[in-house]
Short mmCIF file of C-alpha atoms and ligand atoms in Angstrom, two decimals:
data_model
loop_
_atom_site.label_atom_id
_atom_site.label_comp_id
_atom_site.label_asym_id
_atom_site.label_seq_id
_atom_site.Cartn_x
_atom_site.Cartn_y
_atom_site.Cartn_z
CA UNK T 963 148.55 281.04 249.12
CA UNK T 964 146.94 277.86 249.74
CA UNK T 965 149.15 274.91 249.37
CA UNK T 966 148.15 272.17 246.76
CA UNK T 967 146.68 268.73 248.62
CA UNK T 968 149.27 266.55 247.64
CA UNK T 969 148.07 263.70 247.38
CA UNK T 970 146.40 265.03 244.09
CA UNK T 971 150.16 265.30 242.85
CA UNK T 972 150.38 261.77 243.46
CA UNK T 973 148.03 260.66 240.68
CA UNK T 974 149.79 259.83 237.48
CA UNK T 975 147.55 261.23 235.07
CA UNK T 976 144.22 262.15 234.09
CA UNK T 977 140.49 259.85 234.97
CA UNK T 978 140.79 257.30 232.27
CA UNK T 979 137.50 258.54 230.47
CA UNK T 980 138.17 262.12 229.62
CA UNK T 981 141.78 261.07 228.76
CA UNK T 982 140.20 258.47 226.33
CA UNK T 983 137.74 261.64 225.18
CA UNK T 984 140.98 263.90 224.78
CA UNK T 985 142.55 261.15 222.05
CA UNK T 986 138.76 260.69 220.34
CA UNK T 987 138.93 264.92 220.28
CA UNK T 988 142.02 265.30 218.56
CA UNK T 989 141.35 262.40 216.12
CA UNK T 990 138.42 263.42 214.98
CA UNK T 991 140.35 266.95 214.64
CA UNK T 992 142.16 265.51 212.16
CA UNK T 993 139.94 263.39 210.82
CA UNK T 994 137.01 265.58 210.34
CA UNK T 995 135.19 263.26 208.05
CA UNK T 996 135.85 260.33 210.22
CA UNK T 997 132.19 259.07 211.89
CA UNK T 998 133.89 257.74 215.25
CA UNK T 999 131.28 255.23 217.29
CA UNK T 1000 132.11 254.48 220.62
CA UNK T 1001 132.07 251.48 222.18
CA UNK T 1002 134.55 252.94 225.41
CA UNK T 1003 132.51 254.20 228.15
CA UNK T 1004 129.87 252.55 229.46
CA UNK T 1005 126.86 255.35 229.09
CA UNK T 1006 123.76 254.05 228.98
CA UNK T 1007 121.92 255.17 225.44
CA UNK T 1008 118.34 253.85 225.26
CA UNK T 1009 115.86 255.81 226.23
CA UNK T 1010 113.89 256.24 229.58
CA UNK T 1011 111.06 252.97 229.99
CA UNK T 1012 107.14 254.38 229.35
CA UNK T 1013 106.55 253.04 233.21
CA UNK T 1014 109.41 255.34 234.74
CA UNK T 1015 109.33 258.21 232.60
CA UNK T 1016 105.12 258.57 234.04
CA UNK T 1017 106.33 257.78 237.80
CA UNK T 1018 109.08 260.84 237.28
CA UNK T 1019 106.87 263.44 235.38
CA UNK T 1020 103.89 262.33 237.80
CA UNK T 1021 106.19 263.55 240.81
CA UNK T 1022 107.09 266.64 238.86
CA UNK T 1023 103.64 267.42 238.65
CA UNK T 1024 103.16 266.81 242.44
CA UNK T 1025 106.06 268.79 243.32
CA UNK T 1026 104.16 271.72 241.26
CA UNK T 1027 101.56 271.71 243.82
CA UNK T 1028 100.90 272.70 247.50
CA UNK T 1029 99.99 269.60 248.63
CA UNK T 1030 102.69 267.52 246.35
CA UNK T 1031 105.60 269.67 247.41
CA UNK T 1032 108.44 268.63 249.27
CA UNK T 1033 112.28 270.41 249.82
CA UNK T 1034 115.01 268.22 251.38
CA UNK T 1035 113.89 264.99 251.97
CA UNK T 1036 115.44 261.96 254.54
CA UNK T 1037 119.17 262.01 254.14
CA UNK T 1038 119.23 258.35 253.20
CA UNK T 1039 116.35 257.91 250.77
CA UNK T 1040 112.02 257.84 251.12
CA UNK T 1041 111.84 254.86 253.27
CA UNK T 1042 109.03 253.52 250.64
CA UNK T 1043 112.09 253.31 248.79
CA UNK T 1044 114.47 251.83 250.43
CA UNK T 1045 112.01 249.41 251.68
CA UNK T 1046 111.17 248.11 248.25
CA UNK T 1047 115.01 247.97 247.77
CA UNK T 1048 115.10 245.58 250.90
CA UNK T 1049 112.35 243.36 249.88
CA UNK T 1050 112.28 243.36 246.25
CA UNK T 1051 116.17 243.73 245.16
CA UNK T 1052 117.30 241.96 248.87
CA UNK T 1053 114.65 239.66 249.11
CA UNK T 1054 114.91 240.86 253.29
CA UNK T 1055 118.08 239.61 253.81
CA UNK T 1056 119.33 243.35 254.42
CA UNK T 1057 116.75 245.62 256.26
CA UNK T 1058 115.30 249.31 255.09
CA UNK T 1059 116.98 250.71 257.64
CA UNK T 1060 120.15 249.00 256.29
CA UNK T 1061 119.92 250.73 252.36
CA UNK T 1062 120.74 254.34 252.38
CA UNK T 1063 119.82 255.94 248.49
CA UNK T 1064 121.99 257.70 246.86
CA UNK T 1065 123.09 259.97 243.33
CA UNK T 1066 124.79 257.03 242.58
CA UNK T 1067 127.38 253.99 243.24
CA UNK T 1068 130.84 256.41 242.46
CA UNK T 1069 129.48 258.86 244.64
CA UNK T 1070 128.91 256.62 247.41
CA UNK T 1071 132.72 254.84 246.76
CA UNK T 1072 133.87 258.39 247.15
CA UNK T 1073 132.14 258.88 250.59
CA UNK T 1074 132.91 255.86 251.25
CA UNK T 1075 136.88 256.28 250.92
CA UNK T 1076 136.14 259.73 252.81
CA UNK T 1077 134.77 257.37 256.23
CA UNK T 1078 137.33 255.00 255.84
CA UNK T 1079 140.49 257.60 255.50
CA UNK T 1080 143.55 257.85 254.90
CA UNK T 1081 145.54 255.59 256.67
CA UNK T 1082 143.12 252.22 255.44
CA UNK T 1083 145.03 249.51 253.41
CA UNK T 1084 143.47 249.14 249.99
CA UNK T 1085 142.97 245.58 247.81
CA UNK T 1086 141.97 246.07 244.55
CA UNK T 1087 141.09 243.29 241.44
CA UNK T 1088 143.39 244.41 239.14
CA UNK T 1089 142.22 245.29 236.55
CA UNK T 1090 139.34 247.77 238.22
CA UNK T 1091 137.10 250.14 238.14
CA UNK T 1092 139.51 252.93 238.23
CA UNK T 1093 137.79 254.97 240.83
CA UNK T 1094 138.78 252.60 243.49
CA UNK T 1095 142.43 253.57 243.13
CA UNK T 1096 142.25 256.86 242.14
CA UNK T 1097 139.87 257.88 244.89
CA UNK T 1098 141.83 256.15 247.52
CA UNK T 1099 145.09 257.82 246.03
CA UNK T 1100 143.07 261.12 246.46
CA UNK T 1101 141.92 260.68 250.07
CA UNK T 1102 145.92 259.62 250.79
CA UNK T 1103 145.20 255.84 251.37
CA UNK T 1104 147.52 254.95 248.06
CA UNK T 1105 150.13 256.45 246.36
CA UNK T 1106 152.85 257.49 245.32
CA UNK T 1107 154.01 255.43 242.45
CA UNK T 1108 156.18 252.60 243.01
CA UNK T 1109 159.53 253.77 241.23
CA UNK T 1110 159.72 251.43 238.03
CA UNK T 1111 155.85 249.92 238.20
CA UNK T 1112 152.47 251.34 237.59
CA UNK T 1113 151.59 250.43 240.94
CA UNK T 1114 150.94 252.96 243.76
CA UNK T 1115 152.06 252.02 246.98
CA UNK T 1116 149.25 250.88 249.73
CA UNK T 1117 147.42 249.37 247.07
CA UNK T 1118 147.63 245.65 246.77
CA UNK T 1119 146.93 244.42 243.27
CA UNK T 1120 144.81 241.22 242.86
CA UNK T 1121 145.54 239.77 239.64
CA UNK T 1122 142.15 238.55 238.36
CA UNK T 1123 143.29 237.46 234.33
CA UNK T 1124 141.94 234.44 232.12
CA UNK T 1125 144.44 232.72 234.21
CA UNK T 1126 143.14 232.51 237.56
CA UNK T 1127 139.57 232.88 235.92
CA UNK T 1128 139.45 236.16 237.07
CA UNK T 1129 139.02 235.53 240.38
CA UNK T 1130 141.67 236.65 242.63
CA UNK T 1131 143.97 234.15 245.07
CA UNK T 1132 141.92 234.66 248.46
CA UNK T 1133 145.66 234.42 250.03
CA UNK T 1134 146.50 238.06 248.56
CA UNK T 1135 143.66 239.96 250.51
CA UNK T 1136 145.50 241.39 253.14
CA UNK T 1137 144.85 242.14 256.81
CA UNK T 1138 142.38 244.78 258.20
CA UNK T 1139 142.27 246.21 254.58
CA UNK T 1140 138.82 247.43 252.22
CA UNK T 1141 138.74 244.90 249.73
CA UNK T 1142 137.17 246.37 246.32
CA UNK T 1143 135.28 243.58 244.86
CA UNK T 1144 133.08 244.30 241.49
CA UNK T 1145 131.05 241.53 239.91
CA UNK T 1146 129.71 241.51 237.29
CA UNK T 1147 132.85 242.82 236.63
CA UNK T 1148 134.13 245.94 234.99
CA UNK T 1149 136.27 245.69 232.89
CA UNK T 1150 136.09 242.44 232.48
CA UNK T 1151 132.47 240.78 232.34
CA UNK T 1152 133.54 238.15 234.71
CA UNK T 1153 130.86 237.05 236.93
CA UNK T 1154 132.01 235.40 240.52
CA UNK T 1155 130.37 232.14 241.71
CA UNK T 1156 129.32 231.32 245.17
CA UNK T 1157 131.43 229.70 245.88
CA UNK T 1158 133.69 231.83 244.78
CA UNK T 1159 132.78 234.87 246.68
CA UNK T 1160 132.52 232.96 249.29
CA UNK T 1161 135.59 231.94 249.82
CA UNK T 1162 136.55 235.90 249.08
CA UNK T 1163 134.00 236.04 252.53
CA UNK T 1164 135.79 233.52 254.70
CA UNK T 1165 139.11 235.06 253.65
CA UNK T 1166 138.26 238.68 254.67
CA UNK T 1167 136.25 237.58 257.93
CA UNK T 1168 139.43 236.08 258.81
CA UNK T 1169 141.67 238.85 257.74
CA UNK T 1170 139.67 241.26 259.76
CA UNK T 1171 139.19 243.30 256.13
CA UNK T 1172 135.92 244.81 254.70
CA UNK T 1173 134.74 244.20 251.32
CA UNK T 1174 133.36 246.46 249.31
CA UNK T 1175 131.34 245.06 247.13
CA UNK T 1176 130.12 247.02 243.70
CA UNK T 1177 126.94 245.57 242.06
CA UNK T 1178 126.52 248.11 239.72
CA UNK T 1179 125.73 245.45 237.29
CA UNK T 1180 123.77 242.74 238.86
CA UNK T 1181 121.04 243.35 236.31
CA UNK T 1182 122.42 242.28 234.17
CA UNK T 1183 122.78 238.58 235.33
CA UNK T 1184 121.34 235.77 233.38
CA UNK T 1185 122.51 233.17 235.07
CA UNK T 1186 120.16 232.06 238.27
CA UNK T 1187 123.15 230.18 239.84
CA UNK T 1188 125.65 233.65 239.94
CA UNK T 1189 125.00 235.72 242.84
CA UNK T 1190 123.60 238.80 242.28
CA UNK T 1191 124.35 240.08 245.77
CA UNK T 1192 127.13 239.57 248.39
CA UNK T 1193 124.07 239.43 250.90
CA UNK T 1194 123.62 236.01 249.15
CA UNK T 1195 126.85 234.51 250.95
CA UNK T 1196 126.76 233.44 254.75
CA UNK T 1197 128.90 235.55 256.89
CA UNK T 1198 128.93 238.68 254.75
CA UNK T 1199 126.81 240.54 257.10
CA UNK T 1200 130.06 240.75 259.06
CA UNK T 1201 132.10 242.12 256.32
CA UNK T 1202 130.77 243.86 253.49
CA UNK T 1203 129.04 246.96 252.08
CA UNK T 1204 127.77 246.76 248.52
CA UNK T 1205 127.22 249.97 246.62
CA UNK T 1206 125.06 249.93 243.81
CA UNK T 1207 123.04 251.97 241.41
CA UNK T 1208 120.46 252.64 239.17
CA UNK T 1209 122.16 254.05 236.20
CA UNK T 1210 122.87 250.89 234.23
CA UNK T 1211 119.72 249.04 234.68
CA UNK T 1212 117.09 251.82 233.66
CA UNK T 1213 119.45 253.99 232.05
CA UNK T 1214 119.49 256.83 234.88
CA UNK T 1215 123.30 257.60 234.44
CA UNK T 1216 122.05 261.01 233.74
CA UNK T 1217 119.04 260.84 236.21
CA UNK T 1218 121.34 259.92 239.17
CA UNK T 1219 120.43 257.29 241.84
CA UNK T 1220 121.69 254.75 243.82
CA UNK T 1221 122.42 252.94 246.53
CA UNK T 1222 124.90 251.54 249.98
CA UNK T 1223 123.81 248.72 252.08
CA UNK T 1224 125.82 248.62 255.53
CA UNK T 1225 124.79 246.21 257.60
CA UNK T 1226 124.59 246.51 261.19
CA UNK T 1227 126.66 243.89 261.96
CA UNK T 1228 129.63 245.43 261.05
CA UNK T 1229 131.65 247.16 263.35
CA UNK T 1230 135.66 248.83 263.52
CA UNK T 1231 138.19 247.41 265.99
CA UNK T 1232 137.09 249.13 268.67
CA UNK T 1233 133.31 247.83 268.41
CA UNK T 1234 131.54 250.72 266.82
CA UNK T 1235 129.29 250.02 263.79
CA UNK T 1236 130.45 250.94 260.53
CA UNK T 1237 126.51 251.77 259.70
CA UNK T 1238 126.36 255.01 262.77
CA UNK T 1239 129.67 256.45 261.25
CA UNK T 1240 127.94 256.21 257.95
CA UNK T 1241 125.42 257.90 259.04
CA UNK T 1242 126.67 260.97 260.75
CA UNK T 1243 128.55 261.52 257.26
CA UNK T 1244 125.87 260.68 255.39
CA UNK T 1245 123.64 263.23 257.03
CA UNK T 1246 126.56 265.62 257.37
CA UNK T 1247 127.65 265.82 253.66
CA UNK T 1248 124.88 264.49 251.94
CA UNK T 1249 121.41 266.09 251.27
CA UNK T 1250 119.79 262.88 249.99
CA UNK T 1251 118.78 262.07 246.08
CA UNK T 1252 116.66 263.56 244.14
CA UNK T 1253 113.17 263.42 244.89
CA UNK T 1254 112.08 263.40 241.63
CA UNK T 1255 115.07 260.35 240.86
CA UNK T 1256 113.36 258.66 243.73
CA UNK T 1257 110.15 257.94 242.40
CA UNK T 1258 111.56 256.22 239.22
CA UNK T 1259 113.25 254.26 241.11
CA UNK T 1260 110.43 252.80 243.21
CA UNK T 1261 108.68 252.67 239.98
CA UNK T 1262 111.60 250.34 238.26
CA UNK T 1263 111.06 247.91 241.39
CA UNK T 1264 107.67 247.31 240.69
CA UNK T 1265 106.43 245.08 238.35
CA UNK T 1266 106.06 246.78 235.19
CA UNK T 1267 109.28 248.52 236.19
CA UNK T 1268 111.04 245.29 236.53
CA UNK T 1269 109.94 244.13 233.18
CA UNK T 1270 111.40 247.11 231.60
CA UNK T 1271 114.49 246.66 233.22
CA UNK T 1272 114.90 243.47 232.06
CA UNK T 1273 114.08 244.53 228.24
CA UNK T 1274 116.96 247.20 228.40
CA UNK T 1275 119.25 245.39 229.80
CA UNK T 1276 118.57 242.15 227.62
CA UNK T 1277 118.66 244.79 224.55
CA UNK T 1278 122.20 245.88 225.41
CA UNK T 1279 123.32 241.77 226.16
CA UNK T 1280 122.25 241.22 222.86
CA UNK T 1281 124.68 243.83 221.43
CA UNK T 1282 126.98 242.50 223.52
CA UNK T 1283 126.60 239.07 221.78
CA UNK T 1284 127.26 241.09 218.60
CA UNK T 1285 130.64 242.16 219.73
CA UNK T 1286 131.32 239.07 221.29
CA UNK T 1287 130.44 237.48 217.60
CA UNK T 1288 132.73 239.86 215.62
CA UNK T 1289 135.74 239.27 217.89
CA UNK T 1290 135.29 235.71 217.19
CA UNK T 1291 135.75 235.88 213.78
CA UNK T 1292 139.18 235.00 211.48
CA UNK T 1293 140.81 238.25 211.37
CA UNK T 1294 141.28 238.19 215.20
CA UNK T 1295 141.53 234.68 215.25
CA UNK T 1296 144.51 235.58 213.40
CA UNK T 1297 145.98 238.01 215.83
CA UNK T 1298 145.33 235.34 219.30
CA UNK T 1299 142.30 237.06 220.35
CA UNK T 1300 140.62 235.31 223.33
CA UNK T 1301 137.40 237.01 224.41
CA UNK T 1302 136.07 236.68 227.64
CA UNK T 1303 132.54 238.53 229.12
CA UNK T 1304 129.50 239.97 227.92
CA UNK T 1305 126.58 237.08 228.52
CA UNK T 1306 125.96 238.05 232.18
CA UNK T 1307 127.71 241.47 232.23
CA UNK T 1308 127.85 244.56 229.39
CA UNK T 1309 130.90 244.30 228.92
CA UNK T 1310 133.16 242.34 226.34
CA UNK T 1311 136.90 241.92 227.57
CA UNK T 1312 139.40 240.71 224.81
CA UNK T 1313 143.05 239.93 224.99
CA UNK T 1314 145.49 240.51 222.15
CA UNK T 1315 148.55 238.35 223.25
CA UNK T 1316 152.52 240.41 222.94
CA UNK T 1317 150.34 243.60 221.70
CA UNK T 1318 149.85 246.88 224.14
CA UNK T 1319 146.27 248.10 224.76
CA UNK T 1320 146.94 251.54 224.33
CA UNK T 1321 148.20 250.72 220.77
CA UNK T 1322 145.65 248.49 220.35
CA UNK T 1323 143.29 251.43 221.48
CA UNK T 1324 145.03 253.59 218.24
CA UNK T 1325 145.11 251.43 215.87
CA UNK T 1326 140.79 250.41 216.35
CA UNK T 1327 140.42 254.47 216.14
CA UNK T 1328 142.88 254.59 213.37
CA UNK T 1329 141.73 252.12 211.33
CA UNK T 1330 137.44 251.36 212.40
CA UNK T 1331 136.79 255.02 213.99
CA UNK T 1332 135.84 253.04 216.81
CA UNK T 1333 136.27 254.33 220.58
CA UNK T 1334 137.25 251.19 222.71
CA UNK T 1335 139.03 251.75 226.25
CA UNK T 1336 142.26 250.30 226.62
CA UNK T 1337 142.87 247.27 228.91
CA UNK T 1338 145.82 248.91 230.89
CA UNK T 1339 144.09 252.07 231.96
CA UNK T 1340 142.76 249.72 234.69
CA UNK T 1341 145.08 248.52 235.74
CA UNK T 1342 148.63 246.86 235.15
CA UNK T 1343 146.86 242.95 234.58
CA UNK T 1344 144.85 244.93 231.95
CA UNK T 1345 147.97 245.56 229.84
CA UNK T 1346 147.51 243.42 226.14
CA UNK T 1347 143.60 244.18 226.74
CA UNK T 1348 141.01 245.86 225.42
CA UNK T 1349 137.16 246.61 226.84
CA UNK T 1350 134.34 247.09 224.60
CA UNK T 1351 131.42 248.31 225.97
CA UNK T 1352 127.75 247.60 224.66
CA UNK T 1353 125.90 250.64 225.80
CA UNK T 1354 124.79 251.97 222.12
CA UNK T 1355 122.05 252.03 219.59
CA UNK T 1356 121.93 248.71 217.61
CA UNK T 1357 122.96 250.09 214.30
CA UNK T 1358 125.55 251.80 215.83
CA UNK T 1359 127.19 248.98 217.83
CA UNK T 1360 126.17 246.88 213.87
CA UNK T 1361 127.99 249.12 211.94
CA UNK T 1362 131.55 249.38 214.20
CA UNK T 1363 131.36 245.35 214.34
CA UNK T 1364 131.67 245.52 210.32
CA UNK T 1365 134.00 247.70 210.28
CA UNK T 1366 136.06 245.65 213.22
CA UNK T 1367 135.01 242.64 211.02
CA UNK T 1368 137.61 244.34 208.52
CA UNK T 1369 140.50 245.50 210.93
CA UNK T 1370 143.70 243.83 209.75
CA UNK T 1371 146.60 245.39 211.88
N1 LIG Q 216 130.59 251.14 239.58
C1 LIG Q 216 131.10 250.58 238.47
C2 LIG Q 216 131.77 249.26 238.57
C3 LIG Q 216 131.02 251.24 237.24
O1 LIG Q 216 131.55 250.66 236.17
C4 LIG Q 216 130.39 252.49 237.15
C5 LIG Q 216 130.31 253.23 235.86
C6 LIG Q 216 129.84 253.02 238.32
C7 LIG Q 216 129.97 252.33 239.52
C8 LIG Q 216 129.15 254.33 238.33
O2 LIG Q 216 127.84 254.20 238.84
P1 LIG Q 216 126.90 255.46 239.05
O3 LIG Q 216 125.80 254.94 239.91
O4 LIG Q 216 126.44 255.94 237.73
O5 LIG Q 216 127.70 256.51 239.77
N2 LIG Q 216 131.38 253.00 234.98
C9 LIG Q 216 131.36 253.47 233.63
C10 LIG Q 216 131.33 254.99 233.56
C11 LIG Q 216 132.61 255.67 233.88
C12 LIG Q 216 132.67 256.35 235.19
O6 LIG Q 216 133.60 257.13 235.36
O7 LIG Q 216 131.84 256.13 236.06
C13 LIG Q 216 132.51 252.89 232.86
O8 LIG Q 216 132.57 253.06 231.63
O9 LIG Q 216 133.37 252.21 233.43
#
């Protein structure tokens, strides 16, 4: 028999979103009257924009004809695409050749930690988008445990808490490591400055470490002065990949499509680009997006596309703002709350001082029928936490802020 890849057996438990679905499942097995909302994972909910939805049936249409048909397509994207991603999104500081399109940013973290292998060093913000550790405890970068903590081993944790304004101390990025950077931040909304991820630039460039940088949410920036890029900071060129994606800003979490940027600049110790390495395993694992994906995303960067954008995503800040209101209000007040996020990012982080998150997590089900996701399933600085996510119908997110309005614990 085939023996079992270990490092598999090195992951503590299950992905943090079907565990939180598992808990929802048996509650509302018990609770069969119980009408649970969730505010836990971020899935988009509004429907497809009028300006996309006629770019993707138009290419449906076209691929129904002689003429309009096409099978595999370029490995890394149309290049009408990934042009318009240079210009538009990049304003040319990256080139076309430089974007390579994608079924999305977690896919492209897991290739990613595939090129990079496993004997890479691995910085993470903690808390993070749990796919950067898991993955790299997968591919055998991290793990096992480290008896007594949370921690795996080969990870180093970057506390980013209201603290250090959840920005990490440059001095913990550690030498010839992939640094996994997120901003707008999940879990926790922060945005970094320039001047900020700049100095997150210097320190890598001098560490001889590679940041990978995850924009998922750059859309939904409101703030001209917060970068929306990485490609915004001097010397990046030399040091970073940002993956990125469509699914948040026009809702295409189910569509699939997104995007890396490696730029040509960057190179291993021994000289060869990162971006020809990419490449081959692009091209060698990869069959490219969907063509029909790719269309509405050429028609989201064009002007009526970009308008649309900016209406869904403003729709979903403005629920955040409703969350953000409801945790402000005397019962939490009561319980320490402190809420951080949510005006350039969709997601509100709150801390509940001396309480757990997973408890926390139970007792909002318990007592609101509201799905949150705990603060410590991202990591150990997440512990006391909780994340509320603002992907949801307005009378939805409405109706779980009146009941939170009520939760006494
Ligand atoms: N990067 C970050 C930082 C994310 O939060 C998410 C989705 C993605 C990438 C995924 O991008 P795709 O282009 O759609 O692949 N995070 C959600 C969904 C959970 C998940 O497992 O991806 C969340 O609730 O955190």
């Amino acid at each position: 028999m085939i023996t079992r890849n270990k490092t598999f057996s090195n992951l503590t438990s299950g992905y943090l979103f079907p565990e939180i679905s598992k808990r929802r499942a048996e509650f509302a097995k018990a609770n069969p009257h119980a009408e649970i909302i969730s505010l836990g994972i971020g899935n988009t909910t509004e429907p497809l924009t009028p300006h996309i939805v006629k770019a993707l049936t138009a290419q449906v249409a076209r691929l129904g004809t002689l003429e309009g048909y096409s099978g595999y397509g370029d490995e890394a994207g149309l290049l009408e695409l990934r042009e318009k991603i240079a210009t538009v999104l990049y304003k040319g500081a990256i080139s076309s050749d430089e974007v390579f399109v994608s079924d999305g940013a977690k896919c492209d973290i897991g290739r990613l930690q595939y090129l990079f292998g496993p004997k890479v060093a691995v910085a993470v913000q903690d808390p993070a988008y749990p796919v950067y550790v898991d993955g790299s405890v997968m591919v055998g970068a991290a793990g096992p445990l480290i008896e007594g903590t949370t921690n795996y081993s080969g990870i180093t944790y970057m506390p980013c808490t209201p603290d250090n304004n959840f920005f990490p101390d440059p001095l913990l990025v550690p030498e010839n490591a992939l640094v996994y950077f997120c901003s707008p931040n999940n879990p926790t909304g922060a945005v970094a400055t320039k001047k900020q991820l700049t100095s997150l630039v210097k320190a890598a460039r001098s560490k001889g470490s590679i940041i990978i940088f995850d924009s998922a949410y750059s859309a939904f920036i409101r703030d001209p002065d917060l970068p929306q890029s990485i490609f915004e900071i001097d010397g990046a060129r030399e040091c970073a990949i940002e993956v990125s994606s469509f699914s948040k800003p026009i809702g295409f979490t189910g569509v699939r499509l997104g995007w890396t940027i490696v730029p040509k600049e960057l190179t291993f110790s021994d000289g060869t680009p990162v971006i020809k390495d990419w490449n081959r395993l692009f091209s060698t694992i990869f069959n490219g997006p969907s063509n029909i994906a790719q269309y509405g995303g050429l028609a989201a960067l064009q002007e009526q596309g970009l308008l649309e954008t900016r209406e869904l995503t403003d729709y979903y800040l403005e629920n955040a703002r409703e969350i953000r209101k409801v945790l402000l209000g005397d019962n939490f007040i009561a319980m320490g709350t402190e809420i951080f996020g949510g005006d350039n990012a969709p997601y509100v982080w709150a801390r509940f001082p001396g309480k757990k998150s997973w408890d926390m997590f139970d007792a909002i089900l318990k007592k609101c029928h509201v799905v949150c996701t705990p603060g410590a399933g991202f990591g150990p600085a997440g512990e006391s936490c909780i994340r509320f996510s603002s992907f949801g119908h307005r009378e939805q997110i409405l109706e779980a802020c009146e009941r939170l309005a009520g939760l006494q614990l």
